[in-house]
Amino acid sequence: MKKSVFLIAVSAAVLMSSCASKKDLVECQTQNKSLTESLQSAKEDLAAKNARVSSLEDQLAAQKAAYVALQGALDKSLTNASQNNVSIDKLVDQINESNQYIRHLVEVKSKSDSLNMVLTNNLTRSLSKEEMKEVDVQVLKGVVYISLADNMLYKSGSYEISSRAAETLSKIAKIIKDYKEYDVLIEGNTDNVPIKRENIRNNWDLSTLRASSVVQALQNDYGVDPKRLTAGGRGEYNPVASNDTEVGKQRNRRTQIIITPKLDQFMDLIDKAPDAE
């Protein structure tokens, strides 16, 4: 009996010792994993910082090179100025004149853009919802484009102005007359389907005749000064959509009223450019 008790006691001690060792092993493995992860994180952080240092060094080197190049260019400019007996004050005056000219151009463009926006807003407000479905108004690079669908402007297969177009043209004519400082180009455009009429040779003829009809209507019916008007045709060679679909062809069959500042305004700017020394 005593021997059995002794054996049980020894077995229990061995088992408890084994459990304790296993627990310590698990704890050691957990700590080792945590330390390994911390080490890897530290390595990655160090690598990122080294890359940042390297990038900053490259930037510093580039800035130093740019500074040296700028200093060299400045020295060369000063040497050239000295050789040509041009004073620093004169160089400054020339720069100021150039800056003044640039400011003048910006002011003129700003004024032109403002007038164009007012013109566009006045026109779109005067058109009805139904008219706006067939009239597209855009301002691109300081120029106002009014695009009119051919089925609204002309009789079918013709270059004669239809009665439907009268009210719309009268509204456009009023805007044109209100802005006397602008010139007006009427530009006809067609799709790529050949015209089949004895008195019209091709789409060049058709587009030009349609533009001419609009010009004469603006002059004769609505009192626009003909000196401000120009008629031109571009045939099928200025498409805004593919001619492979009926919708595309319909978009290409259009007449554009292009309103631009008078050319002499730009010539005046050229005359005011500072003289080159």
mmCIF file of N, CA and C in Angstrom, residues 43-169:
data_model
loop_
_atom_site.group_PDB
_atom_site.id
_atom_site.type_symbol
_atom_site.label_atom_id
_atom_site.label_comp_id
_atom_site.label_asym_id
_atom_site.label_seq_id
_atom_site.Cartn_x
_atom_site.Cartn_y
_atom_site.Cartn_z
ATOM 1 N N LYS A 43 13.622 46.654 -38.634
ATOM 2 C CA LYS A 43 14.403 46.618 -39.869
ATOM 3 C C LYS A 43 13.694 47.370 -40.997
ATOM 4 N N GLU A 44 12.395 47.140 -41.107
ATOM 5 C CA GLU A 44 11.624 47.814 -42.159
ATOM 6 C C GLU A 44 11.600 49.324 -41.937
ATOM 7 N N ASP A 45 11.445 49.723 -40.671
ATOM 8 C CA ASP A 45 11.431 51.151 -40.343
ATOM 9 C C ASP A 45 12.781 51.785 -40.678
ATOM 10 N N LEU A 46 13.858 51.066 -40.341
ATOM 11 C CA LEU A 46 15.201 51.568 -40.635
ATOM 12 C C LEU A 46 15.419 51.697 -42.137
ATOM 13 N N ALA A 47 14.944 50.711 -42.892
ATOM 14 C CA ALA A 47 15.088 50.755 -44.351
ATOM 15 C C ALA A 47 14.325 51.937 -44.938
ATOM 16 N N ALA A 48 13.106 52.199 -44.440
ATOM 17 C CA ALA A 48 12.308 53.333 -44.926
ATOM 18 C C ALA A 48 13.001 54.653 -44.626
ATOM 19 N N LYS A 49 13.580 54.748 -43.404
ATOM 20 C CA LYS A 49 14.276 55.992 -43.038
ATOM 21 C C LYS A 49 15.531 56.179 -43.875
ATOM 22 N N ASN A 50 16.226 55.091 -44.153
ATOM 23 C CA ASN A 50 17.404 55.197 -45.006
ATOM 24 C C ASN A 50 17.033 55.647 -46.416
ATOM 25 N N ALA A 51 15.909 55.134 -46.915
ATOM 26 C CA ALA A 51 15.439 55.548 -48.246
ATOM 27 C C ALA A 51 15.075 57.025 -48.253
ATOM 28 N N ARG A 52 14.446 57.475 -47.157
ATOM 29 C CA ARG A 52 14.089 58.890 -47.052
ATOM 30 C C ARG A 52 15.327 59.768 -47.022
ATOM 31 N N VAL A 53 16.335 59.334 -46.261
ATOM 32 C CA VAL A 53 17.594 60.083 -46.202
ATOM 33 C C VAL A 53 18.235 60.159 -47.583
ATOM 34 N N SER A 54 18.227 59.018 -48.282
ATOM 35 C CA SER A 54 18.807 58.986 -49.621
ATOM 36 C C SER A 54 18.067 59.930 -50.567
ATOM 37 N N SER A 55 16.713 59.955 -50.458
ATOM 38 C CA SER A 55 15.909 60.849 -51.297
ATOM 39 C C SER A 55 16.217 62.306 -50.991
ATOM 40 N N LEU A 56 16.336 62.631 -49.713
ATOM 41 C CA LEU A 56 16.646 64.010 -49.329
ATOM 42 C C LEU A 56 18.027 64.410 -49.822
ATOM 43 N N GLU A 57 18.961 63.473 -49.767
ATOM 44 C CA GLU A 57 20.303 63.769 -50.262
ATOM 45 C C GLU A 57 20.277 64.049 -51.766
ATOM 46 N N ASP A 58 19.482 63.247 -52.502
ATOM 47 C CA ASP A 58 19.351 63.473 -53.951
ATOM 48 C C ASP A 58 18.733 64.836 -54.233
ATOM 49 N N GLN A 59 17.681 65.191 -53.466
ATOM 50 C CA GLN A 59 17.045 66.493 -53.656
ATOM 51 C C GLN A 59 18.018 67.626 -53.361
ATOM 52 N N LEU A 60 18.783 67.467 -52.303
ATOM 53 C CA LEU A 60 19.758 68.499 -51.944
ATOM 54 C C LEU A 60 20.799 68.658 -53.039
ATOM 55 N N ALA A 61 21.259 67.512 -53.586
ATOM 56 C CA ALA A 61 22.245 67.572 -54.665
ATOM 57 C C ALA A 61 21.655 68.259 -55.898
ATOM 58 N N ALA A 62 20.394 67.945 -56.203
ATOM 59 C CA ALA A 62 19.744 68.573 -57.361
ATOM 60 C C ALA A 62 19.585 70.075 -57.157
ATOM 61 N N GLN A 63 19.206 70.484 -55.937
ATOM 62 C CA GLN A 63 19.064 71.908 -55.642
ATOM 63 C C GLN A 63 20.402 72.630 -55.730
ATOM 64 N N LYS A 64 21.458 71.961 -55.259
ATOM 65 C CA LYS A 64 22.786 72.567 -55.363
ATOM 66 C C LYS A 64 23.185 72.743 -56.821
ATOM 67 N N ALA A 65 22.883 71.715 -57.642
ATOM 68 C CA ALA A 65 23.207 71.801 -59.070
ATOM 69 C C ALA A 65 22.407 72.912 -59.742
ATOM 70 N N ALA A 66 21.117 73.022 -59.381
ATOM 71 C CA ALA A 66 20.280 74.079 -59.955
ATOM 72 C C ALA A 66 20.798 75.448 -59.541
ATOM 73 N N TYR A 67 21.226 75.557 -58.285
ATOM 74 C CA TYR A 67 21.764 76.838 -57.799
ATOM 75 C C TYR A 67 23.021 77.224 -58.568
ATOM 76 N N VAL A 68 23.903 76.238 -58.772
ATOM 77 C CA VAL A 68 25.135 76.509 -59.513
ATOM 78 C C VAL A 68 24.811 76.931 -60.943
ATOM 79 N N ALA A 69 23.844 76.221 -61.580
ATOM 80 C CA ALA A 69 23.465 76.567 -62.948
ATOM 81 C C ALA A 69 22.859 77.961 -63.012
ATOM 82 N N LEU A 70 21.983 78.287 -62.031
ATOM 83 C CA LEU A 70 21.362 79.608 -61.998
ATOM 84 C C LEU A 70 22.409 80.691 -61.776
ATOM 85 N N GLN A 71 23.352 80.429 -60.892
ATOM 86 C CA GLN A 71 24.406 81.401 -60.641
ATOM 87 C C GLN A 71 25.245 81.619 -61.892
ATOM 88 N N GLY A 72 25.513 80.510 -62.612
ATOM 89 C CA GLY A 72 26.271 80.625 -63.848
ATOM 90 C C GLY A 72 25.530 81.432 -64.897
ATOM 91 N N ALA A 73 24.198 81.178 -65.015
ATOM 92 C CA ALA A 73 23.401 81.931 -65.990
ATOM 93 C C ALA A 73 23.356 83.408 -65.638
ATOM 94 N N LEU A 74 23.232 83.712 -64.340
ATOM 95 C CA LEU A 74 23.205 85.109 -63.904
ATOM 96 C C LEU A 74 24.531 85.788 -64.199
ATOM 97 N N ASP A 75 25.617 85.101 -63.900
ATOM 98 C CA ASP A 75 26.942 85.673 -64.176
ATOM 99 C C ASP A 75 27.115 85.924 -65.668
ATOM 100 N N LYS A 76 26.630 84.978 -66.495
ATOM 101 C CA LYS A 76 26.745 85.139 -67.937
ATOM 102 C C LYS A 76 25.925 86.327 -68.425
ATOM 103 N N SER A 77 24.703 86.476 -67.859
ATOM 104 C CA SER A 77 23.843 87.598 -68.250
ATOM 105 C C SER A 77 24.485 88.925 -67.884
ATOM 106 N N LEU A 78 25.047 88.987 -66.673
ATOM 107 C CA LEU A 78 25.704 90.225 -66.227
ATOM 108 C C LEU A 78 26.915 90.530 -67.096
ATOM 109 N N THR A 79 27.648 89.477 -67.486
ATOM 110 C CA THR A 79 28.821 89.682 -68.353
ATOM 111 C C THR A 79 28.401 90.209 -69.712
ATOM 112 N N ASN A 80 27.334 89.595 -70.281
ATOM 113 C CA ASN A 80 26.839 90.048 -71.581
ATOM 114 C C ASN A 80 26.337 91.480 -71.516
ATOM 115 N N ALA A 81 25.633 91.776 -70.425
ATOM 116 C CA ALA A 81 25.130 93.139 -70.268
ATOM 117 C C ALA A 81 26.274 94.136 -70.192
ATOM 118 N N SER A 82 27.329 93.756 -69.485
ATOM 119 C CA SER A 82 28.490 94.640 -69.355
ATOM 120 C C SER A 82 29.181 94.809 -70.694
ATOM 121 N N GLN A 83 29.301 93.714 -71.462
ATOM 122 C CA GLN A 83 29.964 93.784 -72.761
ATOM 123 C C GLN A 83 29.191 94.630 -73.755
ATOM 124 N N ASN A 84 27.879 94.610 -73.637
ATOM 125 C CA ASN A 84 27.034 95.382 -74.556
ATOM 126 C C ASN A 84 26.700 96.768 -74.025
ATOM 127 N N ASN A 85 27.369 97.151 -72.955
ATOM 128 C CA ASN A 85 27.141 98.469 -72.347
ATOM 129 C C ASN A 85 25.683 98.696 -71.998
ATOM 130 N N VAL A 86 25.000 97.614 -71.570
ATOM 131 C CA VAL A 86 23.612 97.727 -71.147
ATOM 132 C C VAL A 86 23.574 97.724 -69.634
ATOM 133 N N SER A 87 23.001 98.727 -69.049
ATOM 134 C CA SER A 87 22.977 98.846 -67.595
ATOM 135 C C SER A 87 21.907 97.951 -66.997
ATOM 136 N N ILE A 88 22.087 97.629 -65.727
ATOM 137 C CA ILE A 88 21.089 96.845 -65.004
ATOM 138 C C ILE A 88 19.754 97.578 -64.981
ATOM 139 N N ASP A 89 19.799 98.890 -64.837
ATOM 140 C CA ASP A 89 18.557 99.669 -64.800
ATOM 141 C C ASP A 89 17.782 99.517 -66.109
ATOM 142 N N LYS A 90 18.515 99.476 -67.223
ATOM 143 C CA LYS A 90 17.838 99.339 -68.511
ATOM 144 C C LYS A 90 17.199 97.958 -68.640
ATOM 145 N N LEU A 91 17.908 96.939 -68.155
ATOM 146 C CA LEU A 91 17.341 95.594 -68.171
ATOM 147 C C LEU A 91 16.062 95.536 -67.346
ATOM 148 N N VAL A 92 16.101 96.184 -66.187
ATOM 149 C CA VAL A 92 14.918 96.215 -65.328
ATOM 150 C C VAL A 92 13.771 96.924 -66.034
ATOM 151 N N ASP A 93 14.071 98.031 -66.724
ATOM 152 C CA ASP A 93 13.041 98.774 -67.452
ATOM 153 C C ASP A 93 12.403 97.908 -68.538
ATOM 154 N N GLN A 94 13.252 97.140 -69.235
ATOM 155 C CA GLN A 94 12.730 96.267 -70.284
ATOM 156 C C GLN A 94 11.810 95.185 -69.697
ATOM 157 N N ILE A 95 12.223 94.634 -68.550
ATOM 158 C CA ILE A 95 11.391 93.621 -67.898
ATOM 159 C C ILE A 95 10.060 94.221 -67.462
ATOM 160 N N ASN A 96 10.104 95.438 -66.917
ATOM 161 C CA ASN A 96 8.875 96.106 -66.477
ATOM 162 C C ASN A 96 7.946 96.380 -67.656
ATOM 163 N N GLU A 97 8.524 96.782 -68.805
ATOM 164 C CA GLU A 97 7.707 97.040 -69.989
ATOM 165 C C GLU A 97 7.032 95.749 -70.465
ATOM 166 N N SER A 98 7.796 94.657 -70.437
ATOM 167 C CA SER A 98 7.229 93.374 -70.846
ATOM 168 C C SER A 98 6.101 92.948 -69.911
ATOM 169 N N ASN A 99 6.317 93.132 -68.615
ATOM 170 C CA ASN A 99 5.281 92.779 -67.647
ATOM 171 C C ASN A 99 4.025 93.627 -67.839
ATOM 172 N N GLN A 100 4.230 94.907 -68.144
ATOM 173 C CA GLN A 100 3.089 95.795 -68.373
ATOM 174 C C GLN A 100 2.299 95.356 -69.602
ATOM 175 N N TYR A 101 2.988 94.930 -70.642
ATOM 176 C CA TYR A 101 2.333 94.456 -71.857
ATOM 177 C C TYR A 101 1.540 93.181 -71.581
ATOM 178 N N ILE A 102 2.141 92.290 -70.793
ATOM 179 C CA ILE A 102 1.449 91.041 -70.440
ATOM 180 C C ILE A 102 0.182 91.343 -69.654
ATOM 181 N N ARG A 103 0.276 92.289 -68.702
ATOM 182 C CA ARG A 103 -0.920 92.659 -67.925
ATOM 183 C C ARG A 103 -1.986 93.237 -68.836
ATOM 184 N N HIS A 104 -1.554 93.998 -69.834
ATOM 185 C CA HIS A 104 -2.503 94.588 -70.781
ATOM 186 C C HIS A 104 -3.230 93.497 -71.567
ATOM 187 N N LEU A 105 -2.477 92.480 -72.018
ATOM 188 C CA LEU A 105 -3.094 91.372 -72.748
ATOM 189 C C LEU A 105 -4.100 90.626 -71.880
ATOM 190 N N VAL A 106 -3.723 90.410 -70.612
ATOM 191 C CA VAL A 106 -4.622 89.710 -69.683
ATOM 192 C C VAL A 106 -5.900 90.504 -69.478
ATOM 193 N N GLU A 107 -5.774 91.835 -69.344
ATOM 194 C CA GLU A 107 -6.954 92.682 -69.154
ATOM 195 C C GLU A 107 -7.866 92.625 -70.373
ATOM 196 N N VAL A 108 -7.271 92.676 -71.559
ATOM 197 C CA VAL A 108 -8.068 92.633 -72.790
ATOM 198 C C VAL A 108 -8.792 91.300 -72.908
ATOM 199 N N LYS A 109 -8.064 90.192 -72.632
ATOM 200 C CA LYS A 109 -8.688 88.873 -72.700
ATOM 201 C C LYS A 109 -9.807 88.737 -71.682
ATOM 202 N N SER A 110 -9.577 89.258 -70.479
ATOM 203 C CA SER A 110 -10.604 89.189 -69.445
ATOM 204 C C SER A 110 -11.855 89.954 -69.865
ATOM 205 N N LYS A 111 -11.639 91.124 -70.463
ATOM 206 C CA LYS A 111 -12.771 91.923 -70.935
ATOM 207 C C LYS A 111 -13.517 91.186 -72.045
ATOM 208 N N SER A 112 -12.747 90.577 -72.968
ATOM 209 C CA SER A 112 -13.364 89.836 -74.067
ATOM 210 C C SER A 112 -14.158 88.646 -73.544
ATOM 211 N N ASP A 113 -13.582 87.909 -72.591
ATOM 212 C CA ASP A 113 -14.280 86.758 -72.018
ATOM 213 C C ASP A 113 -15.569 87.185 -71.330
ATOM 214 N N SER A 114 -15.527 88.318 -70.619
ATOM 215 C CA SER A 114 -16.720 88.803 -69.920
ATOM 216 C C SER A 114 -17.817 89.171 -70.913
ATOM 217 N N LEU A 115 -17.426 89.873 -71.994
ATOM 218 C CA LEU A 115 -18.406 90.248 -73.009
ATOM 219 C C LEU A 115 -19.016 89.011 -73.659
ATOM 220 N N ASN A 116 -18.177 88.003 -73.913
ATOM 221 C CA ASN A 116 -18.683 86.780 -74.537
ATOM 222 C C ASN A 116 -19.680 86.062 -73.641
ATOM 223 N N MET A 117 -19.408 86.028 -72.345
ATOM 224 C CA MET A 117 -20.322 85.362 -71.428
ATOM 225 C C MET A 117 -21.648 86.119 -71.348
ATOM 226 N N VAL A 118 -21.574 87.461 -71.324
ATOM 227 C CA VAL A 118 -22.802 88.260 -71.299
ATOM 228 C C VAL A 118 -23.604 88.021 -72.574
ATOM 229 N N LEU A 119 -22.893 88.022 -73.705
ATOM 230 C CA LEU A 119 -23.549 87.784 -74.995
ATOM 231 C C LEU A 119 -24.240 86.420 -75.003
ATOM 232 N N THR A 120 -23.535 85.409 -74.546
ATOM 233 C CA THR A 120 -24.088 84.050 -74.523
ATOM 234 C C THR A 120 -25.298 83.952 -73.609
ATOM 235 N N ASN A 121 -25.183 84.537 -72.433
ATOM 236 C CA ASN A 121 -26.305 84.497 -71.486
ATOM 237 C C ASN A 121 -27.527 85.214 -72.044
ATOM 238 N N ASN A 122 -27.307 86.378 -72.668
ATOM 239 C CA ASN A 122 -28.427 87.126 -73.252
ATOM 240 C C ASN A 122 -29.106 86.316 -74.352
ATOM 241 N N LEU A 123 -28.308 85.628 -75.157
ATOM 242 C CA LEU A 123 -28.866 84.851 -76.256
ATOM 243 C C LEU A 123 -29.657 83.653 -75.741
ATOM 244 N N THR A 124 -29.066 82.890 -74.817
ATOM 245 C CA THR A 124 -29.754 81.692 -74.317
ATOM 246 C C THR A 124 -31.035 82.060 -73.565
ATOM 247 N N ARG A 125 -31.028 83.218 -72.887
ATOM 248 C CA ARG A 125 -32.249 83.642 -72.194
ATOM 249 C C ARG A 125 -33.355 84.027 -73.174
ATOM 250 N N SER A 126 -32.970 84.530 -74.349
ATOM 251 C CA SER A 126 -33.979 84.979 -75.313
ATOM 252 C C SER A 126 -34.593 83.819 -76.101
ATOM 253 N N LEU A 127 -33.905 82.671 -76.120
ATOM 254 C CA LEU A 127 -34.419 81.530 -76.881
ATOM 255 C C LEU A 127 -35.389 80.712 -76.037
ATOM 256 N N SER A 128 -36.412 80.177 -76.685
ATOM 257 C CA SER A 128 -37.385 79.335 -75.985
ATOM 258 C C SER A 128 -36.814 77.936 -75.787
ATOM 259 N N LYS A 129 -37.500 77.132 -74.977
ATOM 260 C CA LYS A 129 -37.049 75.763 -74.739
ATOM 261 C C LYS A 129 -37.043 74.957 -76.034
ATOM 262 N N GLU A 130 -38.049 75.196 -76.877
ATOM 263 C CA GLU A 130 -38.121 74.482 -78.147
ATOM 264 C C GLU A 130 -36.969 74.881 -79.062
ATOM 265 N N GLU A 131 -36.645 76.175 -79.070
ATOM 266 C CA GLU A 131 -35.541 76.643 -79.915
ATOM 267 C C GLU A 131 -34.201 76.104 -79.422
ATOM 268 N N MET A 132 -34.053 75.990 -78.103
ATOM 269 C CA MET A 132 -32.790 75.511 -77.547
ATOM 270 C C MET A 132 -32.517 74.058 -77.923
ATOM 271 N N LYS A 133 -33.568 73.317 -78.306
ATOM 272 C CA LYS A 133 -33.366 71.936 -78.741
ATOM 273 C C LYS A 133 -32.641 71.877 -80.083
ATOM 274 N N GLU A 134 -32.739 72.963 -80.871
ATOM 275 C CA GLU A 134 -32.142 72.984 -82.202
ATOM 276 C C GLU A 134 -31.027 74.013 -82.338
ATOM 277 N N VAL A 135 -30.706 74.684 -81.223
ATOM 278 C CA VAL A 135 -29.653 75.694 -81.223
ATOM 279 C C VAL A 135 -28.667 75.360 -80.108
ATOM 280 N N ASP A 136 -27.387 75.285 -80.464
ATOM 281 C CA ASP A 136 -26.342 75.007 -79.475
ATOM 282 C C ASP A 136 -25.425 76.228 -79.392
ATOM 283 N N VAL A 137 -25.235 76.759 -78.179
ATOM 284 C CA VAL A 137 -24.406 77.953 -77.977
ATOM 285 C C VAL A 137 -23.219 77.579 -77.111
ATOM 286 N N GLN A 138 -22.011 77.867 -77.601
ATOM 287 C CA GLN A 138 -20.794 77.574 -76.850
ATOM 288 C C GLN A 138 -19.808 78.731 -76.978
ATOM 289 N N VAL A 139 -18.949 78.870 -75.952
ATOM 290 C CA VAL A 139 -17.827 79.807 -76.009
ATOM 291 C C VAL A 139 -16.554 78.989 -75.926
ATOM 292 N N LEU A 140 -15.746 79.034 -77.004
ATOM 293 C CA LEU A 140 -14.500 78.280 -77.056
ATOM 294 C C LEU A 140 -13.368 79.220 -77.424
ATOM 295 N N LYS A 141 -12.370 79.343 -76.508
ATOM 296 C CA LYS A 141 -11.190 80.174 -76.744
ATOM 297 C C LYS A 141 -11.569 81.597 -77.137
ATOM 298 N N GLY A 142 -12.538 82.149 -76.431
ATOM 299 C CA GLY A 142 -12.896 83.546 -76.651
ATOM 300 C C GLY A 142 -13.797 83.789 -77.834
ATOM 301 N N VAL A 143 -14.289 82.732 -78.476
ATOM 302 C CA VAL A 143 -15.156 82.868 -79.655
ATOM 303 C C VAL A 143 -16.507 82.239 -79.339
ATOM 304 N N VAL A 144 -17.593 82.920 -79.752
ATOM 305 C CA VAL A 144 -18.946 82.414 -79.517
ATOM 306 C C VAL A 144 -19.412 81.642 -80.752
ATOM 307 N N TYR A 145 -19.821 80.376 -80.541
ATOM 308 C CA TYR A 145 -20.314 79.528 -81.625
ATOM 309 C C TYR A 145 -21.798 79.260 -81.407
ATOM 310 N N ILE A 146 -22.623 79.640 -82.399
ATOM 311 C CA ILE A 146 -24.048 79.354 -82.370
ATOM 312 C C ILE A 146 -24.314 78.356 -83.496
ATOM 313 N N SER A 147 -24.624 77.120 -83.123
ATOM 314 C CA SER A 147 -24.804 76.067 -84.119
ATOM 315 C C SER A 147 -26.295 75.804 -84.315
ATOM 316 N N LEU A 148 -26.759 75.893 -85.575
ATOM 317 C CA LEU A 148 -28.175 75.757 -85.912
ATOM 318 C C LEU A 148 -28.385 74.509 -86.768
ATOM 319 N N ALA A 149 -29.369 73.711 -86.411
ATOM 320 C CA ALA A 149 -29.674 72.495 -87.165
ATOM 321 C C ALA A 149 -30.255 72.849 -88.529
ATOM 322 N N ASP A 150 -29.875 72.076 -89.551
ATOM 323 C CA ASP A 150 -30.319 72.418 -90.905
ATOM 324 C C ASP A 150 -31.812 72.214 -91.091
ATOM 325 N N ASN A 151 -32.412 71.238 -90.363
ATOM 326 C CA ASN A 151 -33.850 71.003 -90.547
ATOM 327 C C ASN A 151 -34.692 72.114 -89.935
ATOM 328 N N MET A 152 -34.085 72.940 -89.085
ATOM 329 C CA MET A 152 -34.780 74.109 -88.554
ATOM 330 C C MET A 152 -34.584 75.315 -89.474
ATOM 331 N N LEU A 153 -33.416 75.429 -90.087
ATOM 332 C CA LEU A 153 -33.085 76.618 -90.881
ATOM 333 C C LEU A 153 -33.629 76.574 -92.309
ATOM 334 N N TYR A 154 -33.549 75.415 -92.962
ATOM 335 C CA TYR A 154 -33.796 75.371 -94.402
ATOM 336 C C TYR A 154 -34.956 74.456 -94.764
ATOM 337 N N LYS A 155 -35.496 74.718 -95.919
ATOM 338 C CA LYS A 155 -36.473 73.800 -96.488
ATOM 339 C C LYS A 155 -35.758 72.513 -96.885
ATOM 340 N N SER A 156 -36.475 71.408 -96.876
ATOM 341 C CA SER A 156 -35.860 70.104 -97.106
ATOM 342 C C SER A 156 -35.106 70.066 -98.439
ATOM 343 N N GLY A 157 -33.817 69.641 -98.396
ATOM 344 C CA GLY A 157 -32.994 69.518 -99.595
ATOM 345 C C GLY A 157 -32.709 70.830 -100.285
ATOM 346 N N SER A 158 -32.826 71.952 -99.549
ATOM 347 C CA SER A 158 -32.693 73.257 -100.178
ATOM 348 C C SER A 158 -31.770 74.150 -99.356
ATOM 349 N N TYR A 159 -31.420 75.297 -99.922
ATOM 350 C CA TYR A 159 -30.650 76.307 -99.188
ATOM 351 C C TYR A 159 -31.510 77.536 -98.878
ATOM 352 N N GLU A 160 -32.805 77.456 -99.154
ATOM 353 C CA GLU A 160 -33.708 78.562 -98.858
ATOM 354 C C GLU A 160 -34.124 78.515 -97.379
ATOM 355 N N ILE A 161 -34.158 79.672 -96.752
ATOM 356 C CA ILE A 161 -34.505 79.770 -95.330
ATOM 357 C C ILE A 161 -35.984 79.420 -95.145
ATOM 358 N N SER A 162 -36.285 78.593 -94.157
ATOM 359 C CA SER A 162 -37.664 78.209 -93.883
ATOM 360 C C SER A 162 -38.337 79.225 -92.967
ATOM 361 N N SER A 163 -39.651 79.185 -92.940
ATOM 362 C CA SER A 163 -40.403 80.121 -92.088
ATOM 363 C C SER A 163 -40.166 79.814 -90.607
ATOM 364 N N ARG A 164 -39.842 78.565 -90.295
ATOM 365 C CA ARG A 164 -39.584 78.193 -88.895
ATOM 366 C C ARG A 164 -38.395 78.954 -88.322
ATOM 367 N N ALA A 165 -37.434 79.299 -89.204
ATOM 368 C CA ALA A 165 -36.189 79.897 -88.726
ATOM 369 C C ALA A 165 -36.316 81.385 -88.435
ATOM 370 N N ALA A 166 -37.397 82.014 -88.888
ATOM 371 C CA ALA A 166 -37.501 83.469 -88.816
ATOM 372 C C ALA A 166 -37.373 84.003 -87.390
ATOM 373 N N GLU A 167 -38.134 83.443 -86.463
ATOM 374 C CA GLU A 167 -38.124 83.971 -85.098
ATOM 375 C C GLU A 167 -36.760 83.766 -84.431
ATOM 376 N N THR A 168 -36.162 82.596 -84.652
ATOM 377 C CA THR A 168 -34.849 82.327 -84.051
ATOM 378 C C THR A 168 -33.796 83.261 -84.624
ATOM 379 N N LEU A 169 -33.771 83.439 -85.944
ATOM 380 C CA LEU A 169 -32.801 84.338 -86.570
ATOM 381 C C LEU A 169 -32.986 85.777 -86.112
#
